[in-house]
mmCIF file of C-alpha atoms in Angstrom:
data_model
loop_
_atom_site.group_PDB
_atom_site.id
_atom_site.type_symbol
_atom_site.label_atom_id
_atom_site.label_comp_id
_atom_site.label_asym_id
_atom_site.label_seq_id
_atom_site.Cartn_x
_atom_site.Cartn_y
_atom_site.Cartn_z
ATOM 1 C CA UNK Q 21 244.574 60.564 142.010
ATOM 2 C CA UNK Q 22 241.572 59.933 140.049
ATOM 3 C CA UNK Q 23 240.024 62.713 137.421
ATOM 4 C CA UNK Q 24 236.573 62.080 137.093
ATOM 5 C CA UNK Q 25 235.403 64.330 133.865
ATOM 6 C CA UNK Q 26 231.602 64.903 132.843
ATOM 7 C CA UNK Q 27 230.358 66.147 129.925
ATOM 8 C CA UNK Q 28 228.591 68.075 128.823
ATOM 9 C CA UNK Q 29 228.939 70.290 131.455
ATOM 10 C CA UNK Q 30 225.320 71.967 129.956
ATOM 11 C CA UNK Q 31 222.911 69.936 128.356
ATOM 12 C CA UNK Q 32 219.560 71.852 126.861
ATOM 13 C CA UNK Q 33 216.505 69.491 126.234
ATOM 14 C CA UNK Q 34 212.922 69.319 125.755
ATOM 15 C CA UNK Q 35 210.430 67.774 128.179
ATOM 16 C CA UNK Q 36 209.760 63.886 126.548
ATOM 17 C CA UNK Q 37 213.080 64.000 125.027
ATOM 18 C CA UNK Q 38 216.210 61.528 126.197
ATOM 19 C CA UNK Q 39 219.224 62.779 128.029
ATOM 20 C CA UNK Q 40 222.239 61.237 127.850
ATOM 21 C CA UNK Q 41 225.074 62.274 130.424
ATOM 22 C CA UNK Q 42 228.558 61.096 130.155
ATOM 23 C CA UNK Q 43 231.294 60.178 132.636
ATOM 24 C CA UNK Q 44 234.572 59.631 132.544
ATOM 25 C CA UNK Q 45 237.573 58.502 134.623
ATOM 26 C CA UNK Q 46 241.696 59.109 134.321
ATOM 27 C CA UNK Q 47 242.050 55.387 135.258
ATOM 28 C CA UNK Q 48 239.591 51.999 135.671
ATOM 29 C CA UNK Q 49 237.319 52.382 138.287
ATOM 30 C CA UNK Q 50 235.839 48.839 137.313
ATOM 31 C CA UNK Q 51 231.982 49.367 137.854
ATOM 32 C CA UNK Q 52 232.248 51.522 141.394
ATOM 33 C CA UNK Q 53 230.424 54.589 140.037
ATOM 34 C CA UNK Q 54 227.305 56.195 141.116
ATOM 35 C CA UNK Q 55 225.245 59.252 139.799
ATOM 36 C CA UNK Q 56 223.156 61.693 141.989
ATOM 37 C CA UNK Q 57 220.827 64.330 141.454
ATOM 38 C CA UNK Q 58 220.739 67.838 142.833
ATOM 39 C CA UNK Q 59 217.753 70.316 142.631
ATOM 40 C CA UNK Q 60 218.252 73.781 143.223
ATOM 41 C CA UNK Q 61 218.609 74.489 147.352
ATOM 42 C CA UNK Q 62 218.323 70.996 148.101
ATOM 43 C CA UNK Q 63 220.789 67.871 148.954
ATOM 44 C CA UNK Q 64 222.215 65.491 146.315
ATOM 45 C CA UNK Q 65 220.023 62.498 145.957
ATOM 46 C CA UNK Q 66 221.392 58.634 144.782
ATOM 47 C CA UNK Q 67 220.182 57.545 141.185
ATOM 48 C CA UNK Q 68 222.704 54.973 140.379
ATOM 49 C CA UNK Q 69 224.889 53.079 142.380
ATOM 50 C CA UNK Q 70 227.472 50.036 140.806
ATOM 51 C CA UNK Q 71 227.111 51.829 137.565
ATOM 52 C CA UNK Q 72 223.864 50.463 136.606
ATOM 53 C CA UNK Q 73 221.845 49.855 139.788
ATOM 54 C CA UNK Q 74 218.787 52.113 140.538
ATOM 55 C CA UNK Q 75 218.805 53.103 144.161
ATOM 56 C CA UNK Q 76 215.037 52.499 146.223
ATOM 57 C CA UNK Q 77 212.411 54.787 144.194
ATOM 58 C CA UNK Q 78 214.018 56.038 141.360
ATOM 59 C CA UNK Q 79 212.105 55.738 138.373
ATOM 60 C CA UNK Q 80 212.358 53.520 135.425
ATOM 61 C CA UNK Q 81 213.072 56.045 132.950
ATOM 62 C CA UNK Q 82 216.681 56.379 134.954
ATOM 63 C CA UNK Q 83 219.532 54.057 133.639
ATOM 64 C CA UNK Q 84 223.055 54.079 133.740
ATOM 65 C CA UNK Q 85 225.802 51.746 132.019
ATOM 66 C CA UNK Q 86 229.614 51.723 131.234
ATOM 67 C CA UNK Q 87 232.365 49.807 133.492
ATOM 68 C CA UNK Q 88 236.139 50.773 133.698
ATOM 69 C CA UNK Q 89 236.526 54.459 132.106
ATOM 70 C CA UNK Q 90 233.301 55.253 130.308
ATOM 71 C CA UNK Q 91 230.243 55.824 131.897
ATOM 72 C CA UNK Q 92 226.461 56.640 130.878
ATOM 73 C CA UNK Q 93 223.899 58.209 132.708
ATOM 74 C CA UNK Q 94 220.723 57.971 130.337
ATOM 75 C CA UNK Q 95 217.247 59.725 131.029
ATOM 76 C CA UNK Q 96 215.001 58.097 129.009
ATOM 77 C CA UNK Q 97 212.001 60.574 128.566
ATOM 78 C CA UNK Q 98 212.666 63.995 130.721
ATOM 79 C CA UNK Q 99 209.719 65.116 133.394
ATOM 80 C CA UNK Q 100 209.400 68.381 134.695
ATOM 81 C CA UNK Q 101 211.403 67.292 137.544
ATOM 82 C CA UNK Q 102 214.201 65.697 135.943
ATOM 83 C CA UNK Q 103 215.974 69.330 135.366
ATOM 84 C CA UNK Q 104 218.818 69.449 137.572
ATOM 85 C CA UNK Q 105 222.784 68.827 138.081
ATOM 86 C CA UNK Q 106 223.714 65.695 138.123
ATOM 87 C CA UNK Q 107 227.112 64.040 139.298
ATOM 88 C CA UNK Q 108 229.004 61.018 139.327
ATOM 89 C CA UNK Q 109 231.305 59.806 141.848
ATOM 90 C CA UNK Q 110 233.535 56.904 141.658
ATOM 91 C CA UNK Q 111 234.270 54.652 144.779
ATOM 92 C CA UNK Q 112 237.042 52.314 143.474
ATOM 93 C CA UNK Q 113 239.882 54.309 144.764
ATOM 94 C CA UNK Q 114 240.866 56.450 147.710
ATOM 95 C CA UNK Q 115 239.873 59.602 147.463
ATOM 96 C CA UNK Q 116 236.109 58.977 146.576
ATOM 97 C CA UNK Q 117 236.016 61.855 144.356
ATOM 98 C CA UNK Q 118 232.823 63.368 142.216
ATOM 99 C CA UNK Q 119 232.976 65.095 138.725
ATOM 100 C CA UNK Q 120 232.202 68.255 138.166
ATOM 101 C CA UNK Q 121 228.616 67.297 136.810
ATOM 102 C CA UNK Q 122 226.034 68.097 134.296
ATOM 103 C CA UNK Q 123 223.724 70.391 134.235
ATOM 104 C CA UNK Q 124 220.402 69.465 132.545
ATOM 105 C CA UNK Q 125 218.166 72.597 131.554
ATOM 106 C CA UNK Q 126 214.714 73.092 129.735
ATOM 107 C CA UNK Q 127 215.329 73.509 126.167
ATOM 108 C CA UNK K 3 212.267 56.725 157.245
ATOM 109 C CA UNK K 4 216.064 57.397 157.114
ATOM 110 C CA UNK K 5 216.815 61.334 158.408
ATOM 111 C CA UNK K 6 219.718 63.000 158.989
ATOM 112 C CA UNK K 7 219.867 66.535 160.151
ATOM 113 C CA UNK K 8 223.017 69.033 160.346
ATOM 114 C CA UNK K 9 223.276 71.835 162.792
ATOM 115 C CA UNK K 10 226.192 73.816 164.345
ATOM 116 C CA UNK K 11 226.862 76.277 160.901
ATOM 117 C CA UNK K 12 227.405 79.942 161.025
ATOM 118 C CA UNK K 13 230.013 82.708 160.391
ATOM 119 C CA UNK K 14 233.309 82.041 161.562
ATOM 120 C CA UNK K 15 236.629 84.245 161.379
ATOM 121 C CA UNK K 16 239.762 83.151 160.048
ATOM 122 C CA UNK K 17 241.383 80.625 162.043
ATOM 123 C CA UNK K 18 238.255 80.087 163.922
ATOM 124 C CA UNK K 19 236.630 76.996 164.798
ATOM 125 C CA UNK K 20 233.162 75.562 164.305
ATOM 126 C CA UNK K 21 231.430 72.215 165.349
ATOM 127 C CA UNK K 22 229.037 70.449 163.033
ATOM 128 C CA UNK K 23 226.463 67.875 164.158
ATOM 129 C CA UNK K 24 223.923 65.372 162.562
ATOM 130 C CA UNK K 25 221.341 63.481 164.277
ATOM 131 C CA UNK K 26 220.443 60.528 162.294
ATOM 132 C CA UNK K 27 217.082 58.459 163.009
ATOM 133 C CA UNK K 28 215.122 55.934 160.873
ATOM 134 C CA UNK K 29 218.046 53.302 160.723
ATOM 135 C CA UNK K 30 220.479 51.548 163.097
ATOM 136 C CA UNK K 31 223.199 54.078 162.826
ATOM 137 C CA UNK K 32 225.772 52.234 164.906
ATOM 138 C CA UNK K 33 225.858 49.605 161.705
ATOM 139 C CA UNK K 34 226.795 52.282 159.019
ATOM 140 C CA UNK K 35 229.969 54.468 158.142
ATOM 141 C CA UNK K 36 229.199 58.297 157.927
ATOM 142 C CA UNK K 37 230.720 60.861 156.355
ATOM 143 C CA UNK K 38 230.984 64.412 155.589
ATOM 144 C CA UNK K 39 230.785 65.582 152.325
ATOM 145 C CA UNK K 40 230.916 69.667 151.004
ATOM 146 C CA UNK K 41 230.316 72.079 148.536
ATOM 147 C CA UNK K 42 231.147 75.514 148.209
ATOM 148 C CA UNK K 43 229.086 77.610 146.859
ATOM 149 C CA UNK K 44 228.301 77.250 142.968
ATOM 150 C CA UNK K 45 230.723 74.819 143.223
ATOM 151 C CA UNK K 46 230.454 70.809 143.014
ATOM 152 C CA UNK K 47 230.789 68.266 145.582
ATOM 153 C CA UNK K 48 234.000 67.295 147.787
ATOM 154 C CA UNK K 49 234.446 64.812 149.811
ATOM 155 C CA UNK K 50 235.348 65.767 153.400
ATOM 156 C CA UNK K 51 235.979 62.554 155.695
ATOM 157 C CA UNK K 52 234.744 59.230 156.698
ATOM 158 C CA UNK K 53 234.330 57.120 160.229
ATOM 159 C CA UNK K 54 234.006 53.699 160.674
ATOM 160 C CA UNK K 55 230.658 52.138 162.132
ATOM 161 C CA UNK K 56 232.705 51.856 165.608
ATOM 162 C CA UNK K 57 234.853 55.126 165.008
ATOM 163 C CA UNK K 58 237.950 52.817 164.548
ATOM 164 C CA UNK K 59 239.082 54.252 161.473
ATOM 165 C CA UNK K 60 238.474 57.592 159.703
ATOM 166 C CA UNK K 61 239.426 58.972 156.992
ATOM 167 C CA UNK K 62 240.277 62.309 155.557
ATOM 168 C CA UNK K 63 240.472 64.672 152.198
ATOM 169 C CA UNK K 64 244.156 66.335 152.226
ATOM 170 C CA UNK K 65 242.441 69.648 152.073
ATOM 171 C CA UNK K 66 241.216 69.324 155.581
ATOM 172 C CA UNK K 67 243.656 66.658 157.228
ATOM 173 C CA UNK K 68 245.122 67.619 160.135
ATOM 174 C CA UNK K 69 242.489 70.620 161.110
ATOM 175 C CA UNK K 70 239.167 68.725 161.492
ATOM 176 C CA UNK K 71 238.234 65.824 163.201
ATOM 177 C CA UNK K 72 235.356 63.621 162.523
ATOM 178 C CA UNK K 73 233.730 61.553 165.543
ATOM 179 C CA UNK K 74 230.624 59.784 166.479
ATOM 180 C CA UNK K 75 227.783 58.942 169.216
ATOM 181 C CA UNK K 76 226.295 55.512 168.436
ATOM 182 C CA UNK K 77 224.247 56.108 171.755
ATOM 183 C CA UNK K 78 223.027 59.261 170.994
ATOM 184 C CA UNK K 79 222.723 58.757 167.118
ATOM 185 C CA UNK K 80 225.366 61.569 166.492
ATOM 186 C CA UNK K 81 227.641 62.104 163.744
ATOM 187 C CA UNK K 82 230.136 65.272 164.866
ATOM 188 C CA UNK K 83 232.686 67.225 162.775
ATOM 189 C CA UNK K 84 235.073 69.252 164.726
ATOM 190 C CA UNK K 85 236.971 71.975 162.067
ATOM 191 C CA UNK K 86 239.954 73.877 163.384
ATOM 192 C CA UNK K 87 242.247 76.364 161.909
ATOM 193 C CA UNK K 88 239.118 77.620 159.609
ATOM 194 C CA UNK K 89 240.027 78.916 156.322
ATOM 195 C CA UNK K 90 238.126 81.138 153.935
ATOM 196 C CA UNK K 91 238.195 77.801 151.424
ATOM 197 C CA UNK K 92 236.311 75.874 153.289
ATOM 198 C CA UNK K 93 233.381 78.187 152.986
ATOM 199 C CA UNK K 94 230.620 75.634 152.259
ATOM 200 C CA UNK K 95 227.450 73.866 152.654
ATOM 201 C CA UNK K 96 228.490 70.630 155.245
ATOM 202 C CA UNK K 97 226.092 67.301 154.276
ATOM 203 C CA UNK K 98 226.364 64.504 156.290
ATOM 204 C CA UNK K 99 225.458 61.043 154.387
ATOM 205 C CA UNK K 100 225.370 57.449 155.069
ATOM 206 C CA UNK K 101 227.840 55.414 152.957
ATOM 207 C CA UNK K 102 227.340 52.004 151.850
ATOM 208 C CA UNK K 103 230.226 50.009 151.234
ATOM 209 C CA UNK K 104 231.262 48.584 147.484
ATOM 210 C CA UNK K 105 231.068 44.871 147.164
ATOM 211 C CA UNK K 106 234.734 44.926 145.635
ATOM 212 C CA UNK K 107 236.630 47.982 146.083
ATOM 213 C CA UNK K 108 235.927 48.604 149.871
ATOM 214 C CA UNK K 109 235.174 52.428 149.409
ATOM 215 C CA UNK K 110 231.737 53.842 149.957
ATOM 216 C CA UNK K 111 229.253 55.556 147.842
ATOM 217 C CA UNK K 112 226.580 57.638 149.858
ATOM 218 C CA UNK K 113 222.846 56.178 149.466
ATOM 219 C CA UNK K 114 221.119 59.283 152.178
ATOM 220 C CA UNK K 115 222.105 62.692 152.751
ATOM 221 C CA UNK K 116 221.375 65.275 155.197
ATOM 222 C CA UNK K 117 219.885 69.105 153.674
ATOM 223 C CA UNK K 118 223.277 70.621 154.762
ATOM 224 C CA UNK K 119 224.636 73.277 157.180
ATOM 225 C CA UNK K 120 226.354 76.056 155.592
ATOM 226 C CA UNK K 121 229.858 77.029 157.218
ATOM 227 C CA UNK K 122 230.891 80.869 156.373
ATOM 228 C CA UNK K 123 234.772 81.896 157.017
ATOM 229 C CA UNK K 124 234.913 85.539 156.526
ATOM 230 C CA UNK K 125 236.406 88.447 158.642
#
């Protein structure tokens, strides 16, 4: 079975600043990786989806690279709204399986 | 606008049973695989199960095989999870999502999510 490992597991930064959230899997996952968001009390949202595709409405300043084990989840200028947990799942293998994501907090 | 809302959590005993439901509107529901997905509280995100657009084939996480059952309604735009033989582990907040396949891999990522339906297993 796949690990899926983010890091860091906290990541302090100030508003305007760039975030960059890694991700990282036991085996090759080739470029079946997505990222989601997840604000207190609410439900994960999509970001990313084949590693680097935005989903419908995310913004710009969302971008995410990497294929087989390494994968980069980059916010490029942090709003207000932007601090939350995010995760990344990979869907190459059975069992679809999520890390244990990344919390991004106001510095 | 693509909705899907869970109902059918509460507090269930040990060994207990519980059935979870999500009504889905704003897309043609019969075309998609669903799934359940769950997190405990604090916790992160686990995969629960999937079904097949015409319930052919589903799918489930070994934590849970064997004691739930996941089923569908493509008339009534219903997504169902049936959960047997509760467990004080699988205390958690039930989403229901849409998945959307992979273009290579044949495995799902999930593009909409419901806000959840928290499942309690205490005595």
């Amino acid at each position: 079975e796949i690990v899926m490992t983010q890091s860091p597991a906290t990541l302090s930064v100030s508003p305007g600043e760039r975030a960059t959230l890694s991700c990282r899997a036991s085996q090759s996952v080739s470029s079946n990786l997505a990222w989601y968001q997840q604000k207190p009390g609410q439900a994960p949202r999509l970001l990313i989806y084949g590693a680097s595709t935005r989903a419908t409405g995310i913004p710009a300043r969302f971008s995410g690279s990497g294929s087989g084990t390494e994968f980069t989840l980059t916010i490029s200028s942090l709003q207000s709204e932007d601090f939350a947990v995010y995760y990344c799942q990979q869907y190459n293998n059975w069992p679809p399986l999520f890390g244990g994501g990344t919390k991004v907090e106001i510095k | 606008q693509v909705q899907l809302v869970e109902s059918g959590g509460g507090l269930v005993k040990p060994g207990g049973s519980l059935r979870l439901s999500c009504a889905a509107s704003g897309f043609t529901f019969s075309d998609y695989y669903m799934s359940w997905i769950r997190q405990a509280p604090g916790k992160g995100l686990e995969w629960v199960s999937y079904i097949s657009s015409s319930s052919s084939y589903t799918n489930y996480a070994d934590s849970v095989k064997g004691r739930f059952t996941i089923s569908r309604d493509n008339a009534k735009n219903s997504l169902y999870l049936q959960m047997n033989s509760l467990r004080a582990e699988d205390t958690a907040v039930y989403y229901c999502a849409r998945a959307e396949p992979s273009d290579s891999s044949g495995w799902y990522y999930f593009d909409y999510w419901g806000q959840g339906t928290l499942v309690t297993v205490s005595s």
